[in-house]
Coordinates of C-alpha atoms and ligand atoms in Angstrom, one line a residue:
M1 CA 134.1 45.5 0.7
P2 CA 132.7 43.6 -1.7
I3 CA 129.2 44.2 -2.8
T4 CA 126.8 40.9 -1.8
L5 CA 123.3 40.5 -2.4
A6 CA 122.0 41.3 1.1
S7 CA 123.4 45.0 0.8
V8 CA 121.7 44.8 -2.6
Q9 CA 118.1 43.5 -1.1
A10 CA 118.9 46.2 2.0
Q11 CA 119.1 48.2 -1.0
D12 CA 115.4 47.5 -2.3
A13 CA 113.8 47.0 1.5
R14 CA 115.2 50.6 1.5
D15 CA 113.4 52.4 -1.9
A16 CA 110.4 53.4 -1.2
L17 CA 110.1 54.2 -5.4
A18 CA 109.9 50.2 -5.2
P19 CA 105.5 49.4 -5.5
L20 CA 106.1 51.8 -8.7
R21 CA 107.1 48.9 -10.2
Q22 CA 103.2 47.7 -9.8
E23 CA 102.0 49.9 -12.7
F24 CA 103.3 47.9 -14.9
N25 CA 102.7 44.4 -16.9
L26 CA 106.4 42.8 -16.5
P27 CA 106.3 39.4 -17.8
G28 CA 107.3 36.3 -15.1
G29 CA 111.6 35.5 -15.8
V30 CA 112.7 38.9 -17.6
I31 CA 114.9 41.3 -16.6
Y32 CA 114.3 44.4 -18.9
L33 CA 117.0 46.9 -19.0
D34 CA 115.6 48.3 -22.5
G35 CA 113.6 50.7 -21.6
N36 CA 115.2 53.6 -23.0
S37 CA 114.8 52.3 -26.3
L38 CA 110.6 50.1 -25.4
G39 CA 109.4 51.8 -22.0
A40 CA 107.3 48.8 -20.2
Q41 CA 103.4 48.5 -20.7
P42 CA 101.7 50.6 -18.0
K43 CA 98.9 47.8 -16.9
A44 CA 96.2 51.0 -17.1
A45 CA 97.1 50.9 -21.1
L46 CA 95.2 47.9 -21.3
A47 CA 92.0 49.8 -19.7
R48 CA 92.4 53.1 -21.5
A49 CA 92.7 51.7 -25.3
Q50 CA 89.6 48.8 -24.5
Q51 CA 88.0 52.9 -23.8
V52 CA 89.6 53.6 -26.9
V53 CA 88.7 50.9 -29.2
Q54 CA 85.4 50.2 -28.0
Q55 CA 83.3 53.7 -25.8
E56 CA 85.1 56.4 -27.8
W57 CA 85.7 54.7 -31.0
G58 CA 83.1 51.9 -31.3
V59 CA 80.0 54.6 -29.8
G60 CA 81.2 58.0 -29.7
L61 CA 81.7 58.1 -33.8
I62 CA 82.6 60.9 -34.7
R63 CA 81.6 62.7 -31.8
S64 CA 84.8 62.4 -29.6
W65 CA 86.7 64.2 -31.5
N66 CA 84.5 66.5 -29.3
T67 CA 82.8 64.7 -26.7
A68 CA 86.7 62.2 -25.4
G69 CA 88.6 65.2 -26.4
W70 CA 90.6 64.0 -28.8
F71 CA 90.9 67.1 -30.4
E72 CA 93.0 69.4 -28.0
L73 CA 94.9 65.5 -26.9
P74 CA 98.5 66.5 -27.9
Q75 CA 97.6 70.5 -26.2
R76 CA 96.6 68.7 -22.8
L77 CA 99.2 65.4 -22.8
G78 CA 101.8 68.5 -23.4
N79 CA 100.4 70.1 -20.6
Q80 CA 100.8 66.7 -18.6
L81 CA 104.4 66.4 -20.4
G82 CA 105.8 69.6 -20.0
Q83 CA 106.0 69.3 -16.4
L84 CA 108.9 66.3 -16.1
V85 CA 110.9 69.2 -18.8
G86 CA 110.9 72.2 -17.0
A87 CA 108.2 73.6 -19.5
K88 CA 105.3 75.8 -19.3
D89 CA 101.4 75.6 -19.7
G90 CA 101.3 76.3 -23.9
E91 CA 104.2 75.2 -24.4
V92 CA 104.5 71.4 -25.8
V93 CA 102.5 69.3 -28.3
V94 CA 102.7 66.2 -28.2
T95 CA 102.6 65.1 -31.7
D96 CA 104.6 63.4 -35.0
T97 CA 107.2 61.9 -34.5
T98 CA 111.0 63.1 -33.0
S99 CA 112.6 63.1 -36.9
V100 CA 109.3 64.9 -38.5
N101 CA 109.6 67.7 -35.4
L102 CA 113.2 68.3 -35.9
F103 CA 112.6 69.3 -39.2
K104 CA 110.1 71.8 -38.1
V105 CA 111.5 73.2 -35.2
L106 CA 115.3 73.5 -36.9
A107 CA 113.5 74.8 -40.0
A108 CA 111.8 77.7 -37.9
A109 CA 115.1 78.0 -36.3
L110 CA 117.0 78.2 -39.4
R111 CA 114.1 80.7 -40.8
K112 CA 114.7 83.0 -37.1
Q113 CA 118.7 83.3 -37.7
R114 CA 118.6 84.0 -41.1
A115 CA 116.3 87.3 -40.2
V116 CA 118.7 87.7 -37.8
A117 CA 121.5 87.1 -38.8
P118 CA 121.8 85.8 -42.1
H119 CA 125.8 85.2 -42.2
K120 CA 125.4 83.1 -40.0
R121 CA 125.5 78.9 -42.3
V122 CA 126.5 76.7 -39.8
I123 CA 124.5 73.2 -37.7
V124 CA 127.1 72.6 -35.5
S125 CA 125.6 69.1 -34.0
E126 CA 128.0 65.2 -32.9
R127 CA 129.5 62.7 -35.1
R128 CA 128.0 60.3 -32.1
N129 CA 124.6 61.8 -32.5
F130 CA 121.5 59.9 -32.8
P131 CA 122.0 59.3 -37.2
T132 CA 118.3 60.2 -37.6
D133 CA 118.6 63.3 -35.9
L134 CA 121.9 64.3 -38.5
Y135 CA 120.1 63.3 -41.8
I136 CA 117.1 65.4 -41.0
A137 CA 119.1 68.3 -40.7
Q138 CA 121.1 67.1 -44.1
G139 CA 117.1 66.9 -46.0
L140 CA 116.5 70.1 -44.3
T141 CA 119.5 71.6 -46.0
E142 CA 119.6 70.5 -49.0
Q143 CA 115.9 70.9 -49.1
L144 CA 116.9 74.9 -49.0
Q145 CA 120.3 74.9 -50.9
A146 CA 118.1 74.4 -53.3
H147 CA 115.4 76.4 -53.3
G148 CA 117.8 79.1 -54.1
A149 CA 119.3 80.1 -50.3
P150 CA 122.9 79.6 -49.5
A151 CA 124.4 76.3 -48.5
Y152 CA 125.0 75.1 -45.1
E153 CA 127.0 73.4 -43.3
L154 CA 126.5 70.6 -40.6
R155 CA 129.6 70.7 -38.4
L156 CA 130.7 67.5 -36.2
I157 CA 132.3 67.3 -33.1
D158 CA 133.9 63.8 -32.3
S159 CA 133.3 65.0 -28.6
P160 CA 131.8 67.2 -26.4
E161 CA 135.2 68.2 -25.3
E162 CA 135.2 70.0 -29.2
L163 CA 132.4 72.2 -28.7
G164 CA 134.2 75.0 -27.8
H165 CA 135.6 75.1 -30.5
A166 CA 133.2 74.6 -33.0
L167 CA 130.7 76.8 -31.5
K168 CA 132.1 80.1 -33.5
D169 CA 130.2 83.5 -35.0
D170 CA 129.1 82.0 -37.4
V171 CA 127.4 79.5 -36.6
A172 CA 123.4 79.6 -36.4
V173 CA 122.2 76.3 -34.7
L174 CA 123.4 73.9 -31.9
M175 CA 122.1 70.9 -32.5
L176 CA 122.5 68.4 -29.5
T177 CA 121.5 65.4 -28.6
H178 CA 120.7 65.8 -23.8
V179 CA 121.8 62.0 -23.4
N180 CA 124.1 60.2 -25.8
Y181 CA 121.5 57.4 -27.1
Q182 CA 125.2 55.3 -27.6
T183 CA 127.1 56.3 -24.6
G184 CA 124.9 57.7 -22.1
Y185 CA 126.5 61.7 -21.9
M186 CA 124.7 64.2 -20.6
Y187 CA 125.7 67.8 -21.5
D188 CA 125.2 70.7 -19.1
M189 CA 121.9 72.0 -20.9
A190 CA 122.6 75.7 -18.8
A191 CA 125.9 76.0 -19.3
T192 CA 126.0 74.9 -22.8
T193 CA 122.9 76.8 -23.3
A194 CA 124.3 79.4 -22.1
L195 CA 127.4 79.0 -24.5
A196 CA 126.2 79.3 -28.0
H197 CA 123.4 82.4 -26.6
H198 CA 127.5 83.8 -26.8
H199 CA 128.0 83.4 -30.2
G200 CA 124.3 83.8 -31.1
A201 CA 123.1 80.7 -32.0
V202 CA 119.9 79.1 -30.6
T203 CA 119.8 75.5 -29.9
V204 CA 117.7 72.2 -30.0
W205 CA 117.9 69.9 -27.7
D206 CA 117.2 66.1 -28.2
L207 CA 115.9 65.1 -25.2
A208 CA 115.0 61.2 -26.7
H209 CA 116.6 59.4 -23.5
S210 CA 116.3 62.4 -21.0
A211 CA 112.9 62.7 -21.3
G212 CA 111.4 60.6 -17.5
A213 CA 115.2 59.8 -17.4
V214 CA 116.7 62.4 -16.0
P215 CA 115.6 65.8 -14.8
V216 CA 115.1 68.7 -17.4
D217 CA 114.4 72.3 -16.4
L218 CA 113.9 73.3 -20.4
N219 CA 113.1 77.1 -19.1
G220 CA 114.9 77.3 -16.2
A221 CA 118.4 76.2 -19.2
N222 CA 116.9 79.0 -21.2
A223 CA 116.9 76.5 -24.3
D224 CA 115.5 77.7 -27.2
Y225 CA 113.4 74.5 -29.4
A226 CA 114.0 70.7 -28.0
V227 CA 112.3 67.7 -28.7
G228 CA 111.9 64.3 -27.8
C229 CA 110.4 60.3 -28.1
T230 CA 107.3 59.9 -25.9
Y231 CA 107.9 55.4 -26.1
K232 CA 110.8 55.1 -24.4
Y233 CA 112.0 55.9 -21.1
L234 CA 108.2 57.8 -20.7
N235 CA 106.3 54.3 -21.3
G236 CA 103.5 55.8 -24.4
G237 CA 103.6 52.7 -26.2
P238 CA 105.7 51.6 -28.9
G239 CA 106.0 54.7 -32.2
S240 CA 103.5 56.4 -30.0
P241 CA 103.4 60.3 -31.2
A242 CA 107.3 62.5 -29.8
F243 CA 106.8 65.8 -28.6
L244 CA 107.9 69.3 -29.3
W245 CA 108.7 72.7 -27.5
V246 CA 109.5 76.0 -28.1
H247 CA 110.3 78.5 -25.7
A248 CA 107.6 80.7 -25.6
R249 CA 110.2 84.1 -27.3
H250 CA 110.2 82.1 -30.3
Q251 CA 106.4 80.3 -30.7
N252 CA 104.8 83.2 -33.0
S253 CA 108.5 84.0 -34.9
F254 CA 107.2 82.1 -38.2
W255 CA 105.4 79.4 -38.9
Q256 CA 107.6 75.7 -39.3
P257 CA 107.3 74.8 -43.4
L258 CA 104.5 71.5 -42.6
S259 CA 101.5 74.3 -43.0
G260 CA 99.5 71.5 -42.1
W261 CA 95.3 72.7 -41.3
W262 CA 95.3 71.4 -37.7
G263 CA 98.5 74.0 -37.7
H264 CA 95.9 76.7 -38.7
A265 CA 94.1 79.6 -36.6
R266 CA 90.4 78.7 -37.8
P267 CA 91.0 74.1 -39.1
F268 CA 87.1 73.9 -39.7
A269 CA 87.0 77.0 -41.7
M270 CA 88.5 75.7 -44.7
E271 CA 89.8 79.2 -45.6
P272 CA 92.0 78.1 -49.2
G273 CA 94.8 80.3 -47.3
Y274 CA 96.8 78.7 -44.9
E275 CA 97.5 81.4 -41.4
A276 CA 99.6 79.6 -38.5
K277 CA 98.1 79.1 -35.0
A278 CA 98.8 81.6 -31.7
G279 CA 101.3 79.4 -30.0
I280 CA 103.1 76.2 -29.5
S281 CA 100.0 74.9 -31.8
R282 CA 100.9 76.0 -34.9
Y283 CA 103.9 73.0 -34.5
L284 CA 100.9 71.1 -35.3
C285 CA 100.7 69.3 -39.4
G286 CA 97.6 66.4 -39.9
T287 CA 95.0 64.8 -37.9
Q288 CA 96.5 62.3 -35.2
P289 CA 97.0 58.8 -34.5
I290 CA 94.2 59.5 -31.8
T291 CA 95.0 55.3 -30.1
S292 CA 98.5 55.5 -29.8
L293 CA 98.2 59.5 -28.5
A294 CA 95.6 58.4 -26.0
M295 CA 97.9 55.4 -24.0
V296 CA 101.0 57.7 -23.8
E297 CA 98.5 59.2 -20.4
C298 CA 99.1 55.9 -19.0
G299 CA 102.8 56.3 -19.4
L300 CA 103.0 60.1 -18.2
D301 CA 100.1 58.8 -15.5
V302 CA 102.8 57.4 -13.5
F303 CA 105.2 60.1 -13.1
A304 CA 102.9 61.9 -11.5
K305 CA 102.9 59.6 -7.9
T306 CA 107.5 60.1 -7.9
S307 CA 109.1 63.0 -9.0
M308 CA 111.4 63.7 -10.7
A309 CA 114.2 64.5 -8.1
A310 CA 112.9 61.0 -6.9
L311 CA 113.4 59.1 -10.5
R312 CA 117.1 60.7 -9.9
D313 CA 118.2 59.0 -7.0
K314 CA 117.9 56.3 -7.8
S315 CA 118.4 56.3 -11.4
L316 CA 121.9 57.6 -10.4
A317 CA 122.2 54.7 -8.0
L318 CA 121.0 51.3 -9.5
T319 CA 123.7 52.8 -12.9
T320 CA 126.2 52.9 -9.6
L321 CA 125.6 49.8 -9.0
F322 CA 125.9 48.4 -11.7
M323 CA 129.0 49.1 -13.0
E324 CA 130.2 48.8 -9.3
L325 CA 129.1 44.7 -9.5
V326 CA 130.7 45.3 -13.5
Q327 CA 133.2 46.0 -11.5
Q328 CA 133.7 43.3 -9.2
E329 CA 132.5 40.1 -11.1
C330 CA 134.0 40.6 -14.9
A331 CA 136.5 41.7 -14.4
G332 CA 139.6 40.3 -16.6
H333 CA 137.1 40.4 -19.5
P334 CA 137.7 42.6 -22.2
L335 CA 134.8 45.6 -21.2
T336 CA 135.0 48.7 -22.0
L337 CA 133.1 51.2 -20.0
I338 CA 131.9 54.2 -22.4
T339 CA 129.5 55.8 -20.0
P340 CA 130.8 58.9 -17.9
T341 CA 131.4 57.3 -13.8
D342 CA 130.9 61.7 -12.8
P343 CA 127.0 61.4 -12.2
A344 CA 126.8 64.7 -13.5
R345 CA 127.4 63.8 -17.1
R346 CA 125.6 60.4 -17.4
G347 CA 122.4 59.8 -17.4
S348 CA 120.0 56.6 -17.2
Q349 CA 121.8 53.7 -19.4
V350 CA 125.5 52.3 -18.7
S351 CA 127.3 51.5 -22.5
Y352 CA 130.2 48.6 -22.3
E353 CA 131.8 48.1 -25.0
H354 CA 133.5 44.5 -25.9
P355 CA 134.3 43.4 -29.1
H356 CA 131.5 40.3 -29.6
G357 CA 128.7 43.0 -28.1
F358 CA 126.0 42.0 -30.3
A359 CA 126.4 37.5 -29.6
V360 CA 126.6 38.6 -25.7
V361 CA 123.4 40.4 -25.6
Q362 CA 122.0 38.1 -28.0
A363 CA 123.1 35.6 -25.2
L364 CA 121.3 38.4 -22.7
I365 CA 118.7 37.9 -23.6
A366 CA 118.4 34.1 -24.4
R367 CA 118.8 34.1 -20.3
G368 CA 115.6 36.3 -19.9
V369 CA 118.1 39.3 -19.5
I370 CA 117.4 42.4 -22.1
P371 CA 119.6 44.9 -23.1
D372 CA 120.2 45.8 -26.9
Y373 CA 122.7 46.3 -29.1
R374 CA 124.2 49.8 -31.4
E375 CA 126.5 49.7 -33.2
P376 CA 129.7 49.6 -33.1
R377 CA 130.5 47.0 -30.8
I378 CA 128.2 48.9 -27.6
M379 CA 126.3 47.1 -25.4
R380 CA 123.5 49.3 -24.0
F381 CA 121.8 48.9 -20.4
G382 CA 119.1 51.3 -19.7
F383 CA 117.8 51.4 -15.9
T384 CA 114.6 52.6 -15.0
P385 CA 114.0 53.5 -11.9
L386 CA 110.0 53.4 -11.8
Y387 CA 110.3 49.5 -12.2
T388 CA 113.8 48.2 -11.9
S389 CA 114.9 47.3 -8.7
F390 CA 117.9 46.5 -7.4
E391 CA 117.7 43.2 -7.3
D392 CA 117.3 42.9 -10.3
V393 CA 120.7 44.7 -11.6
W394 CA 122.2 41.7 -9.1
N395 CA 120.9 39.1 -10.9
A396 CA 121.9 41.0 -14.6
V397 CA 125.4 41.2 -13.5
A398 CA 125.4 37.8 -12.4
I399 CA 124.1 36.3 -14.9
L400 CA 126.3 38.9 -17.7
K401 CA 129.5 37.2 -16.0
D402 CA 127.8 33.5 -16.7
I403 CA 128.0 34.4 -20.2
L404 CA 131.3 35.5 -20.5
D405 CA 133.2 33.3 -17.4
N406 CA 131.6 30.3 -20.0
G407 CA 132.3 32.0 -23.4
S408 CA 128.0 30.9 -23.8
W409 CA 127.8 33.5 -26.2
D410 CA 129.9 32.3 -29.4
Q411 CA 127.0 30.0 -30.3
P412 CA 125.6 30.4 -33.8
Q413 CA 122.4 31.5 -32.9
F414 CA 123.6 34.7 -31.2
H415 CA 125.2 35.9 -34.1
Q416 CA 122.0 36.1 -36.7
R417 CA 121.0 39.4 -36.1
G418 CA 117.3 40.3 -36.8
A419 CA 116.0 44.2 -38.6
V420 CA 116.5 45.1 -35.2
T421 CA 119.3 45.0 -32.6
Ligands
PLP1 C1 115.3 56.9 -30.7 C2 115.5 58.6 -30.9 C3 115.0 59.0 -31.9 C4 114.0 58.7 -32.8 O1 113.8 59.4 -33.6 P1 111.9 58.9 -34.3 O2 111.5 59.7 -35.2 O3 111.0 58.4 -33.3 O4 112.3 57.3 -34.9 C5 115.5 60.6 -32.7 N1 116.6 60.9 -31.7 C6 117.3 60.9 -31.1 C7 118.5 61.0 -29.8 C8 116.8 58.5 -30.1 O5 117.4 58.9 -29.1

């Protein structure tokens, strides 16, 4: 039986999460399918920004470090965020960028491994991993080598099926993105971590496309280290600080190399020598961007009104509907689905390759449907159960069908590229 607008509207009518859309400012005439790249604005963010700038900064001035709780914000938000990823209090800090946090945890992971298993000289990751993760691994290992350490090998697999083969006893660290940014493939974190541990490797998980998108249980999976973004599914605002988690068993093993004063045991004693604070706070470096950091709370507060299990149910219903509708409406067009159809293996996005993917995405944006484009040829549609309706999915596919049927993507303005795709 074909899917109809009436059946889609019935899904919206049954959706207990539908009222959460009211928590966000979304412009009229837009179907926003890019919350996987920059989340929408929580309504509370505007008032919070005004409070931070006008009151806490404008009136409180320097006193606000104590009176407005600025100094403890990385830990306080870390505890709140930790609930979404299976972390306990005191295991997460919100700070710096995902790239910088990856540098810190990867350095700590390699250092600990060198101490217990110096022969392990391999980092396993995916060729299709988000490039910054690979760049950071390259920069860090190059630097270690420049300072006299033996070389590391970055062993890149081309698909998740190759993991078993790549994970040998020479592997120090398995560094994976839990949900792949291109394909939306999701690893089984517990099984993959167990496999890594079986070979004496530790795991570094990038949760950029997982936190707030799918249920994550870092402690349940017995993972070792994790990093992730707050500006994607967590709706923290453009460039909002990232987060970092370290399992309690590793926290005090080593101090990370960006040994700034915020990670010092007594930052305001102003001592000349570094002494790392106990616990997760040693992963902080320097003064935080408080105005941006404060916005993260507005995004996290929305999650307190629901559960990751409920969000996951709706997310899978949205992505399933999208895939089925594309199949029903856009058959005959050169669209290649690269996202797993198995619900257990996919995150909260659906990706298709199309030979003219870039132009098709620009044509969609011109019609008010906002997905994004990733090289090579990938059209990426992110589904955010907090503010996406089933009828949004219906309308997005109707517009996609129209653009493909009429070839209206093939106009000069849709082939021009800006700095950000
Ligand atoms: C978005 C994303 C990043 C971004 O890193 P930044 O340092 O915040 O720019 C890193 N890793 C993955 C897997 C991502 O998807």
